[in-house]
Amino acid sequence: MGSDDDWSVKNQAFYDSYENINENSYGFAQFHDSWVFEDKIVVAKKFENDLGKFAFQLSPSIRYTDFKHGDDFDYEYFHRVDLTKGYTAASDRLLATECPLSDEPGYTAADCGYNNYVSGHYTDYAMAGLADIDFAFGLGITVGARYDYVKAKSTYDITKMLPADVADLGGLYSASGSKGAWSWSASANYKLPFGLIPYATIARQSTVIAGQGAELYAGDIAGKTFISASKLYEGGIKGSFLDDRLYAALSVYKQKRTDYNIQSITVNQSVETKGLEAEARWSVNDHLLITGGYTRTKVYNLTALENGTLFSFFGIEDLVNVTDPTLYLGGQPIGLVLIPDKNASRRAGIPTNLYSLTATYAFDNGIALSASAVKVDSVYSGQSQVVKLPAYTKVDVSASYETGPWLFRVVVKNATNERYFRANFTELFGSTIVLPETPRSWQGSIVYKF
């Protein structure tokens, strides 16, 4: 609701639930059964005077999450079926999600169990405030703050877990606790002559670190490590020129997760990201649009750097001192990758430099032509940095014709038939598997709008 003096009060409610079961021939069986409900009130006030425009918000909220999650990652032989032989009786395995219930005759967790089987709930009580100030002389300031107080409980069902994983819990099968955390942000920009706007932002974001099924674990609740924080520093300049036909922006940033305790190699990672981004959009005339972009990104695994090692599955290139291939082919060696310096802690699979260029030309008769190119640096496929994927340039082209409610379009992807690869699951399997990407292909579509 609102009133004439620019006060407004709004209530927002949100509910979401999901049930998921994931079963693959190569393992990674898991399930989720979780739901969340949130209610938030937003009280807002805005006004304008000779000094500028001012807007303020205050927002209390409550969010409840209920979770149930189980997964099995002990039998994750990350290899596909041999396509030269096809599926055989040996291709299948009994997954944790296919196991009989624990009360059925003959069941033992050692025969078929989960690494994790956990359920619980947590409630987040929060209060947030925001101020957006746009001074008439060109300075804009946005500041905000939020405090979250989270109460949580989590319990393992050890009757459905493998004995070794139960032993790793050290008797901590259930825990409840609470923790509070602050988030805040501050941003400023200034409108200079000639359409230039420099800006700077600093922010801290506190987040509940939950798993894929929204689950929290008893050990993290007991240790009060289930909330983590990150900091962001960003600065740049942007502007519009040529009667707003040309837009350009340049920014540099640094983001860092400040807590290490809660890291998971598959879900949550303590990382530091440094980068630069540049983009330009030029509407040359009513027919031609050109866009270009450049990014430079470096991501470091902070926990690996602090520990000096990172767990990984090993490929052939890792085992340089093993001369007899029968000792490892058909198996899956594992171990620790040494991380002696910051360069070794860089996350694999993320190219340092990426360039993109797109052009679109639309004729008056409904025909439009488009082309785009992306140039990507070479990149290591895994954390041990023994397999390096080549650099590549990918080109896509398309043509379309629109008349009335009809649209006809043809797209040719990878028009030059570039041979290139993508890293896959770099932290664990980067040295054992990479994914070949699609060669030249095309697709056509006919669209009728009504």
Tab-separated table of C-alpha atoms in Angstrom:
chain	number	residue	atom	x	y	z
A	1	MET	CA	0.000	0.000	0.000
A	2	GLY	CA	1.098	3.642	-0.485
A	3	SER	CA	0.090	7.188	0.248
A	4	ASP	CA	0.449	10.651	-1.220
A	5	ASP	CA	3.530	11.482	0.846
A	6	ASP	CA	5.527	8.702	-0.894
A	7	TRP	CA	5.418	6.217	1.969
A	8	SER	CA	4.821	2.588	1.022
A	9	VAL	CA	4.509	-0.693	2.908
A	10	LYS	CA	4.777	-3.992	1.053
A	11	ASN	CA	4.605	-7.585	2.265
A	12	GLN	CA	6.258	-10.317	0.184
A	13	ALA	CA	5.940	-14.054	0.772
A	14	PHE	CA	7.924	-16.788	-0.952
A	15	TYR	CA	7.676	-20.594	-0.914
A	16	ASP	CA	9.699	-23.156	-2.824
A	17	SER	CA	10.156	-26.897	-2.512
A	18	TYR	CA	11.892	-29.593	-4.479
A	19	GLU	CA	12.342	-33.336	-4.476
A	20	ASN	CA	15.235	-34.645	-6.528
A	21	ILE	CA	16.831	-38.033	-7.007
A	22	ASN	CA	20.048	-38.313	-8.995
A	23	GLU	CA	21.214	-41.715	-10.224
A	24	ASN	CA	24.005	-42.242	-12.765
A	25	SER	CA	25.773	-45.287	-14.101
A	26	TYR	CA	29.059	-43.838	-12.832
A	27	GLY	CA	27.885	-43.161	-9.271
A	28	PHE	CA	27.242	-39.879	-7.464
A	29	ALA	CA	23.857	-41.110	-6.248
A	30	GLN	CA	22.043	-38.513	-4.173
A	31	PHE	CA	18.606	-37.225	-3.223
A	32	HIS	CA	17.150	-33.974	-1.868
A	33	ASP	CA	13.804	-33.353	-0.230
A	34	SER	CA	13.716	-29.746	0.981
A	35	TRP	CA	11.492	-26.704	1.185
A	36	VAL	CA	11.738	-23.060	2.221
A	37	PHE	CA	9.303	-20.309	3.209
A	38	GLU	CA	10.097	-16.615	3.630
A	39	ASP	CA	8.032	-13.594	4.561
A	40	LYS	CA	9.389	-10.061	4.232
A	41	ILE	CA	7.990	-6.607	4.936
A	42	VAL	CA	9.427	-3.613	3.065
A	43	VAL	CA	8.768	-0.094	4.393
A	44	ALA	CA	9.890	2.538	1.888
A	45	LYS	CA	10.051	6.319	1.825
A	46	LYS	CA	11.186	8.558	-1.021
A	47	PHE	CA	11.209	12.297	-1.569
A	48	GLU	CA	12.810	14.970	-3.733
A	49	ASN	CA	13.960	18.541	-3.067
A	50	ASP	CA	16.538	21.027	-4.308
A	51	LEU	CA	19.384	18.873	-2.984
A	52	GLY	CA	18.375	15.820	-5.004
A	53	LYS	CA	16.405	12.597	-4.859
A	54	PHE	CA	16.324	10.409	-1.739
A	55	ALA	CA	14.961	6.894	-1.165
A	56	PHE	CA	15.068	4.765	1.994
A	57	GLN	CA	13.942	1.232	2.850
A	58	LEU	CA	13.676	-0.821	6.022
A	59	SER	CA	12.901	-4.519	5.787
A	60	PRO	CA	12.472	-7.178	8.498
A	61	SER	CA	12.140	-10.786	7.325
A	62	ILE	CA	11.975	-14.383	8.487
A	63	ARG	CA	13.009	-17.395	6.421
A	64	TYR	CA	12.532	-21.064	7.378
A	65	THR	CA	14.294	-23.933	5.581
A	66	ASP	CA	13.585	-27.632	6.083
A	67	PHE	CA	15.984	-30.130	4.502
A	68	LYS	CA	16.650	-33.820	3.993
A	69	HIS	CA	19.638	-34.970	1.964
A	70	GLY	CA	21.671	-38.070	1.240
A	71	ASP	CA	24.569	-38.773	-1.083
A	72	ASP	CA	27.107	-41.457	-1.928
A	73	PHE	CA	30.474	-40.461	-3.368
A	74	ASP	CA	32.643	-43.451	-2.425
A	75	TYR	CA	32.046	-45.268	-5.718
A	76	GLU	CA	32.498	-42.457	-8.198
A	77	TYR	CA	34.394	-44.124	-11.035
A	78	PHE	CA	34.206	-41.169	-13.354
A	79	HIS	CA	34.395	-43.056	-16.644
A	80	ARG	CA	31.697	-43.638	-19.225
A	81	VAL	CA	30.700	-47.015	-20.569
A	82	ASP	CA	33.087	-48.270	-23.288
A	83	LEU	CA	31.097	-47.414	-26.413
A	84	THR	CA	33.004	-50.029	-28.448
A	85	LYS	CA	31.475	-52.749	-26.240
A	86	GLY	CA	28.260	-51.149	-24.991
A	87	TYR	CA	26.444	-51.858	-21.759
A	88	THR	CA	26.957	-55.230	-20.071
A	89	ALA	CA	25.880	-56.752	-16.782
A	90	ALA	CA	29.033	-55.288	-15.257
A	91	SER	CA	28.006	-51.765	-16.243
A	92	ASP	CA	25.415	-51.479	-13.466
A	93	ARG	CA	25.977	-51.092	-9.763
A	94	LEU	CA	23.788	-50.931	-6.688
A	95	LEU	CA	23.487	-47.263	-5.768
A	96	ALA	CA	22.742	-45.959	-2.296
A	97	THR	CA	19.396	-44.616	-3.508
A	98	GLU	CA	18.463	-48.141	-4.689
A	99	CYS	CA	19.179	-49.792	-1.337
A	100	PRO	CA	16.434	-51.497	0.670
A	101	LEU	CA	15.152	-49.720	3.723
A	102	SER	CA	17.094	-50.309	6.910
A	103	ASP	CA	14.209	-52.221	8.490
A	104	GLU	CA	14.065	-54.783	5.690
A	105	PRO	CA	15.596	-58.228	6.263
A	106	GLY	CA	19.209	-58.610	5.260
A	107	TYR	CA	20.019	-54.911	5.170
A	108	THR	CA	23.413	-53.720	6.351
A	109	ALA	CA	24.742	-50.229	5.819
A	110	ALA	CA	28.123	-51.695	4.867
A	111	ASP	CA	26.555	-53.402	1.845
A	112	CYS	CA	24.852	-50.339	0.438
A	113	GLY	CA	24.878	-47.050	2.327
A	114	TYR	CA	25.282	-43.312	2.133
A	115	ASN	CA	28.291	-41.187	2.956
A	116	ASN	CA	25.865	-38.558	4.269
A	117	TYR	CA	22.244	-38.908	5.323
A	118	VAL	CA	21.145	-35.792	7.150
A	119	SER	CA	17.959	-33.886	7.940
A	120	GLY	CA	17.133	-30.755	9.859
A	121	HIS	CA	15.994	-27.158	9.638
A	122	TYR	CA	17.144	-23.577	10.188
A	123	THR	CA	15.447	-20.203	10.646
A	124	ASP	CA	16.920	-16.881	9.568
A	125	TYR	CA	15.676	-13.745	11.355
A	126	ALA	CA	16.912	-10.672	9.471
A	127	MET	CA	16.702	-6.890	9.417
A	128	ALA	CA	17.912	-4.844	6.439
A	129	GLY	CA	18.130	-1.165	5.566
A	130	LEU	CA	18.954	0.691	2.346
A	131	ALA	CA	19.545	4.343	1.418
A	132	ASP	CA	19.818	5.550	-2.181
A	133	ILE	CA	20.836	9.203	-2.511
A	134	ASP	CA	21.193	11.041	-5.822
A	135	PHE	CA	22.477	14.589	-5.239
A	136	ALA	CA	21.599	17.277	-7.769
A	137	PHE	CA	25.265	18.226	-8.266
A	138	GLY	CA	26.076	14.757	-9.703
A	139	LEU	CA	27.093	12.576	-6.748
A	140	GLY	CA	25.205	9.347	-6.171
A	141	ILE	CA	25.569	7.220	-3.016
A	142	THR	CA	23.988	3.888	-2.151
A	143	VAL	CA	24.552	2.284	1.256
A	144	GLY	CA	22.935	-0.761	2.810
A	145	ALA	CA	23.278	-3.059	5.785
A	146	ARG	CA	21.691	-6.328	6.892
A	147	TYR	CA	21.928	-8.433	10.043
A	148	ASP	CA	21.035	-12.137	10.004
A	149	TYR	CA	20.525	-14.307	13.068
A	150	VAL	CA	20.270	-17.988	12.155
A	151	LYS	CA	19.132	-20.827	14.413
A	152	ALA	CA	19.870	-24.295	13.030
A	153	LYS	CA	19.566	-27.989	13.836
A	154	SER	CA	20.930	-30.980	11.936
A	155	THR	CA	20.836	-34.740	12.594
A	156	TYR	CA	22.516	-37.674	10.846
A	157	ASP	CA	20.671	-40.959	10.321
A	158	ILE	CA	23.642	-43.232	10.955
A	159	THR	CA	21.590	-46.368	10.262
A	160	LYS	CA	21.723	-45.478	6.557
A	161	MET	CA	25.408	-44.499	6.417
A	162	LEU	CA	28.554	-46.498	5.762
A	163	PRO	CA	30.371	-47.472	8.977
A	164	ALA	CA	33.567	-45.641	7.974
A	165	ASP	CA	31.637	-42.403	7.481
A	166	VAL	CA	29.849	-42.846	10.802
A	167	ALA	CA	33.236	-43.281	12.476
A	168	ASP	CA	34.479	-40.065	10.867
A	169	LEU	CA	31.718	-38.154	12.679
A	170	GLY	CA	33.456	-38.798	15.990
A	171	GLY	CA	30.171	-39.337	17.793
A	172	LEU	CA	28.740	-35.948	16.755
A	173	TYR	CA	25.511	-37.200	15.197
A	174	SER	CA	23.330	-34.178	15.970
A	175	ALA	CA	23.810	-30.520	16.815
A	176	SER	CA	21.863	-27.312	17.227
A	177	GLY	CA	23.105	-23.779	17.537
A	178	SER	CA	22.865	-20.200	16.323
A	179	LYS	CA	25.046	-17.500	14.834
A	180	GLY	CA	24.644	-13.888	13.712
A	181	ALA	CA	26.393	-12.115	10.847
A	182	TRP	CA	26.510	-8.673	9.235
A	183	SER	CA	26.366	-7.799	5.539
A	184	TRP	CA	26.881	-4.305	4.191
A	185	SER	CA	27.666	-2.387	1.022
A	186	ALA	CA	28.610	1.140	-0.017
A	187	SER	CA	28.769	2.493	-3.549
A	188	ALA	CA	29.411	5.934	-4.970
A	189	ASN	CA	29.411	7.408	-8.468
A	190	TYR	CA	29.873	10.886	-9.896
A	191	LYS	CA	28.548	12.286	-13.174
A	192	LEU	CA	31.400	14.050	-14.955
A	193	PRO	CA	31.163	16.124	-18.146
A	194	PHE	CA	31.095	14.369	-21.518
A	195	GLY	CA	28.936	11.532	-20.167
A	196	LEU	CA	31.617	9.889	-17.986
A	197	ILE	CA	30.656	8.294	-14.668
A	198	PRO	CA	33.414	6.900	-12.393
A	199	TYR	CA	32.232	4.630	-9.586
A	200	ALA	CA	33.525	2.562	-6.685
A	201	THR	CA	31.964	-0.169	-4.543
A	202	ILE	CA	32.954	-2.025	-1.400
A	203	ALA	CA	30.778	-4.734	0.096
A	204	ARG	CA	30.706	-7.606	2.569
A	205	GLN	CA	28.220	-10.433	2.055
A	206	SER	CA	27.479	-13.031	4.732
A	207	THR	CA	25.830	-16.218	3.492
A	208	VAL	CA	24.535	-19.445	4.969
A	209	ILE	CA	26.763	-22.103	3.386
A	210	ALA	CA	24.444	-24.990	2.610
A	211	GLY	CA	24.897	-28.028	0.400
A	212	GLN	CA	23.155	-28.988	-2.801
A	213	GLY	CA	20.040	-30.044	-0.917
A	214	ALA	CA	20.022	-26.920	1.319
A	215	GLU	CA	21.497	-29.113	4.060
A	216	LEU	CA	23.669	-28.088	6.996
A	217	TYR	CA	25.907	-30.560	8.807
A	218	ALA	CA	26.092	-31.110	12.550
A	219	GLY	CA	29.820	-30.440	12.752
A	220	ASP	CA	29.463	-27.055	11.066
A	221	ILE	CA	26.604	-26.052	13.358
A	222	ALA	CA	28.540	-27.119	16.454
A	223	GLY	CA	31.603	-25.216	15.245
A	224	LYS	CA	29.528	-22.180	14.184
A	225	THR	CA	31.078	-22.320	10.705
A	226	PHE	CA	27.849	-22.624	8.729
A	227	ILE	CA	27.885	-18.916	7.840
A	228	SER	CA	30.660	-17.604	5.618
A	229	ALA	CA	31.481	-14.162	4.270
A	230	SER	CA	33.044	-12.601	1.205
A	231	LYS	CA	34.315	-9.128	0.432
A	232	LEU	CA	34.136	-7.277	-2.863
A	233	TYR	CA	36.112	-4.267	-4.050
A	234	GLU	CA	35.241	-2.822	-7.450
A	235	GLY	CA	35.987	0.372	-9.281
A	236	GLY	CA	35.526	1.572	-12.805
A	237	ILE	CA	34.251	4.118	-15.244
A	238	LYS	CA	31.384	4.035	-17.704
A	239	GLY	CA	29.731	6.422	-20.084
A	240	SER	CA	27.331	7.035	-22.951
A	241	PHE	CA	28.311	9.036	-26.009
A	242	LEU	CA	27.095	10.010	-29.488
A	243	ASP	CA	23.567	10.717	-28.289
A	244	ASP	CA	23.568	7.451	-26.307
A	245	ARG	CA	24.409	5.381	-29.392
A	246	LEU	CA	27.756	4.357	-27.883
A	247	TYR	CA	28.102	2.856	-24.408
A	248	ALA	CA	31.442	1.810	-22.899
A	249	ALA	CA	32.502	0.567	-19.483
A	250	LEU	CA	35.710	-0.537	-17.787
A	251	SER	CA	35.983	-2.042	-14.317
A	252	VAL	CA	38.467	-3.843	-12.084
A	253	TYR	CA	37.480	-5.954	-9.097
A	254	LYS	CA	38.681	-8.238	-6.343
A	255	GLN	CA	36.457	-10.645	-4.442
A	256	LYS	CA	37.556	-12.847	-1.562
A	257	ARG	CA	35.877	-15.425	0.640
A	258	THR	CA	37.066	-14.564	4.134
A	259	ASP	CA	36.218	-17.807	5.972
A	260	TYR	CA	37.996	-21.106	5.331
A	261	ASN	CA	36.352	-23.542	7.724
A	262	ILE	CA	33.386	-24.587	5.628
A	263	GLN	CA	35.085	-25.347	2.306
A	264	SER	CA	33.794	-28.258	0.236
A	265	ILE	CA	35.695	-29.211	-2.905
A	266	THR	CA	32.453	-29.913	-4.789
A	267	VAL	CA	30.053	-27.233	-3.481
A	268	ASN	CA	31.651	-24.351	-1.559
A	269	GLN	CA	35.177	-23.122	-2.086
A	270	SER	CA	37.179	-20.427	-0.353
A	271	VAL	CA	38.494	-18.437	-3.281
A	272	GLU	CA	39.944	-15.105	-4.304
A	273	THR	CA	38.998	-13.668	-7.674
A	274	LYS	CA	40.758	-10.799	-9.402
A	275	GLY	CA	39.679	-9.468	-12.745
A	276	LEU	CA	39.124	-6.759	-15.294
A	277	GLU	CA	36.084	-6.338	-17.516
A	278	ALA	CA	35.585	-4.052	-20.512
A	279	GLU	CA	32.627	-3.768	-22.861
A	280	ALA	CA	31.352	-1.495	-25.599
A	281	ARG	CA	28.043	-1.312	-27.479
A	282	TRP	CA	27.796	0.849	-30.589
A	283	SER	CA	24.563	1.413	-32.452
A	284	VAL	CA	26.195	2.733	-35.606
A	285	ASN	CA	22.868	3.505	-37.255
A	286	ASP	CA	19.355	2.093	-37.410
A	287	HIS	CA	20.692	-1.039	-39.122
A	288	LEU	CA	24.100	-1.931	-37.642
A	289	LEU	CA	24.866	-2.868	-34.018
A	290	ILE	CA	28.378	-3.794	-32.873
A	291	THR	CA	29.324	-5.074	-29.411
A	292	GLY	CA	32.691	-6.051	-28.017
A	293	GLY	CA	33.977	-7.350	-24.717
A	294	TYR	CA	37.139	-8.361	-22.898
A	295	THR	CA	37.608	-10.098	-19.551
A	296	ARG	CA	40.734	-10.958	-17.623
A	297	THR	CA	40.129	-13.320	-14.726
A	298	LYS	CA	42.288	-15.116	-12.182
A	299	VAL	CA	40.755	-17.308	-9.469
A	300	TYR	CA	42.757	-18.757	-6.580
A	301	ASN	CA	41.780	-21.574	-4.212
A	302	LEU	CA	42.651	-20.087	-0.824
A	303	THR	CA	42.189	-23.240	1.227
A	304	ALA	CA	44.493	-25.207	-1.085
A	305	LEU	CA	47.063	-22.421	-0.797
A	306	GLU	CA	46.814	-22.385	2.992
A	307	ASN	CA	47.029	-26.183	3.338
A	308	GLY	CA	49.703	-26.620	0.689
A	309	THR	CA	47.837	-29.556	-0.898
A	310	LEU	CA	44.586	-30.379	-2.671
A	311	PHE	CA	42.976	-33.801	-3.044
A	312	SER	CA	42.625	-35.046	-6.620
A	313	PHE	CA	42.223	-38.081	-8.849
A	314	PHE	CA	45.347	-38.660	-10.933
A	315	GLY	CA	45.655	-39.139	-14.683
A	316	ILE	CA	48.459	-40.676	-16.718
A	317	GLU	CA	50.318	-37.365	-17.055
A	318	ASP	CA	50.469	-37.074	-13.260
A	319	LEU	CA	52.200	-40.455	-12.862
A	320	VAL	CA	55.436	-39.489	-14.588
A	321	ASN	CA	57.590	-41.936	-12.576
A	322	VAL	CA	55.387	-44.989	-13.169
A	323	THR	CA	56.787	-46.775	-16.227
A	324	ASP	CA	54.426	-49.780	-16.227
A	325	PRO	CA	50.978	-48.598	-17.439
A	326	THR	CA	49.313	-51.809	-16.213
A	327	LEU	CA	49.758	-50.460	-12.687
A	328	TYR	CA	47.239	-47.691	-13.242
A	329	LEU	CA	45.218	-48.255	-16.429
A	330	GLY	CA	41.785	-49.552	-15.443
A	331	GLY	CA	42.160	-48.132	-11.956
A	332	GLN	CA	41.697	-44.725	-10.383
A	333	PRO	CA	44.758	-43.462	-8.455
A	334	ILE	CA	44.121	-40.731	-5.907
A	335	GLY	CA	46.325	-38.490	-3.811
A	336	LEU	CA	47.283	-34.945	-2.931
A	337	VAL	CA	48.428	-32.318	-5.421
A	338	LEU	CA	51.148	-30.081	-3.982
A	339	ILE	CA	50.246	-26.364	-3.922
A	340	PRO	CA	53.577	-24.638	-3.187
A	341	ASP	CA	52.634	-21.111	-4.297
A	342	LYS	CA	49.755	-18.885	-5.381
A	343	ASN	CA	50.165	-19.689	-9.060
A	344	ALA	CA	49.703	-23.400	-8.294
A	345	SER	CA	46.484	-22.590	-6.425
A	346	ARG	CA	44.825	-21.070	-9.502
A	347	ARG	CA	41.565	-22.804	-10.325
A	348	ALA	CA	41.841	-24.745	-13.544
A	349	GLY	CA	39.492	-24.488	-16.496
A	350	ILE	CA	39.058	-20.698	-16.264
A	351	PRO	CA	40.832	-18.836	-19.099
A	352	THR	CA	42.789	-15.735	-18.131
A	353	ASN	CA	41.821	-13.742	-21.219
A	354	LEU	CA	38.599	-13.886	-23.202
A	355	TYR	CA	37.695	-11.644	-26.150
A	356	SER	CA	34.316	-11.373	-27.872
A	357	LEU	CA	32.944	-9.437	-30.832
A	358	THR	CA	29.423	-9.412	-32.284
A	359	ALA	CA	27.890	-7.583	-35.242
A	360	THR	CA	24.266	-7.519	-36.386
A	361	TYR	CA	22.878	-5.877	-39.509
A	362	ALA	CA	19.119	-5.583	-40.042
A	363	PHE	CA	17.769	-4.672	-43.468
A	364	ASP	CA	14.528	-2.783	-43.963
A	365	ASN	CA	12.913	-5.782	-45.689
A	366	GLY	CA	12.974	-8.024	-42.589
A	367	ILE	CA	16.277	-9.802	-43.271
A	368	ALA	CA	18.918	-9.713	-40.522
A	369	LEU	CA	22.470	-11.083	-40.518
A	370	SER	CA	24.587	-11.690	-37.426
A	371	ALA	CA	28.084	-12.960	-36.650
A	372	SER	CA	29.962	-13.422	-33.404
A	373	ALA	CA	33.476	-14.539	-32.498
A	374	VAL	CA	34.962	-15.567	-29.149
A	375	LYS	CA	38.693	-15.992	-28.595
A	376	VAL	CA	39.677	-18.045	-25.526
A	377	ASP	CA	43.126	-18.556	-23.966
A	378	SER	CA	44.698	-21.958	-23.441
A	379	VAL	CA	43.953	-23.290	-19.980
A	380	TYR	CA	44.919	-26.152	-17.696
A	381	SER	CA	42.279	-28.855	-17.303
A	382	GLY	CA	43.153	-29.828	-13.726
A	383	GLN	CA	44.682	-28.527	-10.527
A	384	SER	CA	47.957	-30.409	-11.043
A	385	GLN	CA	48.544	-28.381	-14.249
A	386	VAL	CA	49.798	-31.313	-16.331
A	387	VAL	CA	47.180	-31.244	-19.123
A	388	LYS	CA	46.800	-27.993	-21.035
A	389	LEU	CA	43.865	-27.403	-23.357
A	390	PRO	CA	44.647	-25.389	-26.500
A	391	ALA	CA	43.420	-21.869	-27.151
A	392	TYR	CA	40.641	-21.510	-29.685
A	393	THR	CA	38.463	-19.061	-31.572
A	394	LYS	CA	34.807	-19.944	-32.073
A	395	VAL	CA	32.663	-18.256	-34.734
A	396	ASP	CA	28.859	-18.383	-34.991
A	397	VAL	CA	26.797	-16.898	-37.830
A	398	SER	CA	23.057	-16.584	-38.352
A	399	ALA	CA	20.482	-15.221	-40.773
A	400	SER	CA	16.818	-14.508	-40.167
A	401	TYR	CA	13.776	-13.215	-41.995
A	402	GLU	CA	10.766	-11.697	-40.233
A	403	THR	CA	7.482	-10.915	-41.901
A	404	GLY	CA	4.308	-10.232	-39.971
A	405	PRO	CA	3.922	-12.816	-37.204
A	406	TRP	CA	6.427	-15.196	-38.856
A	407	LEU	CA	10.141	-15.522	-38.105
A	408	PHE	CA	12.503	-17.825	-40.017
A	409	ARG	CA	16.025	-18.284	-38.621
A	410	VAL	CA	19.099	-20.368	-39.482
A	411	VAL	CA	22.118	-20.510	-37.146
A	412	VAL	CA	25.497	-22.074	-37.921
A	413	LYS	CA	27.454	-22.701	-34.738
A	414	ASN	CA	31.222	-23.149	-34.804
A	415	ALA	CA	31.170	-22.128	-38.456
A	416	THR	CA	34.933	-22.673	-38.907
A	417	ASN	CA	34.689	-26.182	-37.407
A	418	GLU	CA	37.207	-25.322	-34.688
A	419	ARG	CA	38.401	-28.311	-32.633
A	420	TYR	CA	38.370	-27.376	-28.970
A	421	PHE	CA	37.828	-28.856	-25.507
A	422	ARG	CA	36.367	-27.906	-22.159
A	423	ALA	CA	37.675	-28.837	-18.731
A	424	ASN	CA	35.326	-30.928	-16.602
A	425	PHE	CA	35.203	-31.099	-12.802
A	426	THR	CA	38.642	-29.536	-12.583
A	427	GLU	CA	39.185	-29.905	-8.815
A	428	LEU	CA	38.786	-33.707	-8.847
A	429	PHE	CA	39.009	-35.156	-12.356
A	430	GLY	CA	40.736	-32.479	-14.403
A	431	SER	CA	43.680	-34.745	-15.264
A	432	THR	CA	41.548	-37.734	-16.209
A	433	ILE	CA	38.791	-36.357	-18.432
A	434	VAL	CA	38.096	-33.373	-20.689
A	435	LEU	CA	35.049	-32.817	-22.866
A	436	PRO	CA	35.287	-32.354	-26.643
A	437	GLU	CA	32.970	-29.588	-27.762
A	438	THR	CA	30.498	-29.605	-30.642
A	439	PRO	CA	31.929	-29.350	-34.182
A	440	ARG	CA	30.240	-27.307	-36.875
A	441	SER	CA	26.485	-27.642	-36.520
A	442	TRP	CA	23.393	-25.780	-37.577
A	443	GLN	CA	19.857	-25.329	-36.424
A	444	GLY	CA	16.786	-23.854	-38.039
A	445	SER	CA	13.618	-22.524	-36.509
A	446	ILE	CA	10.235	-21.276	-37.668
A	447	VAL	CA	8.395	-19.087	-35.151
A	448	TYR	CA	4.825	-17.847	-35.328
A	449	LYS	CA	3.797	-15.175	-32.832
A	450	PHE	CA	0.177	-14.829	-31.804
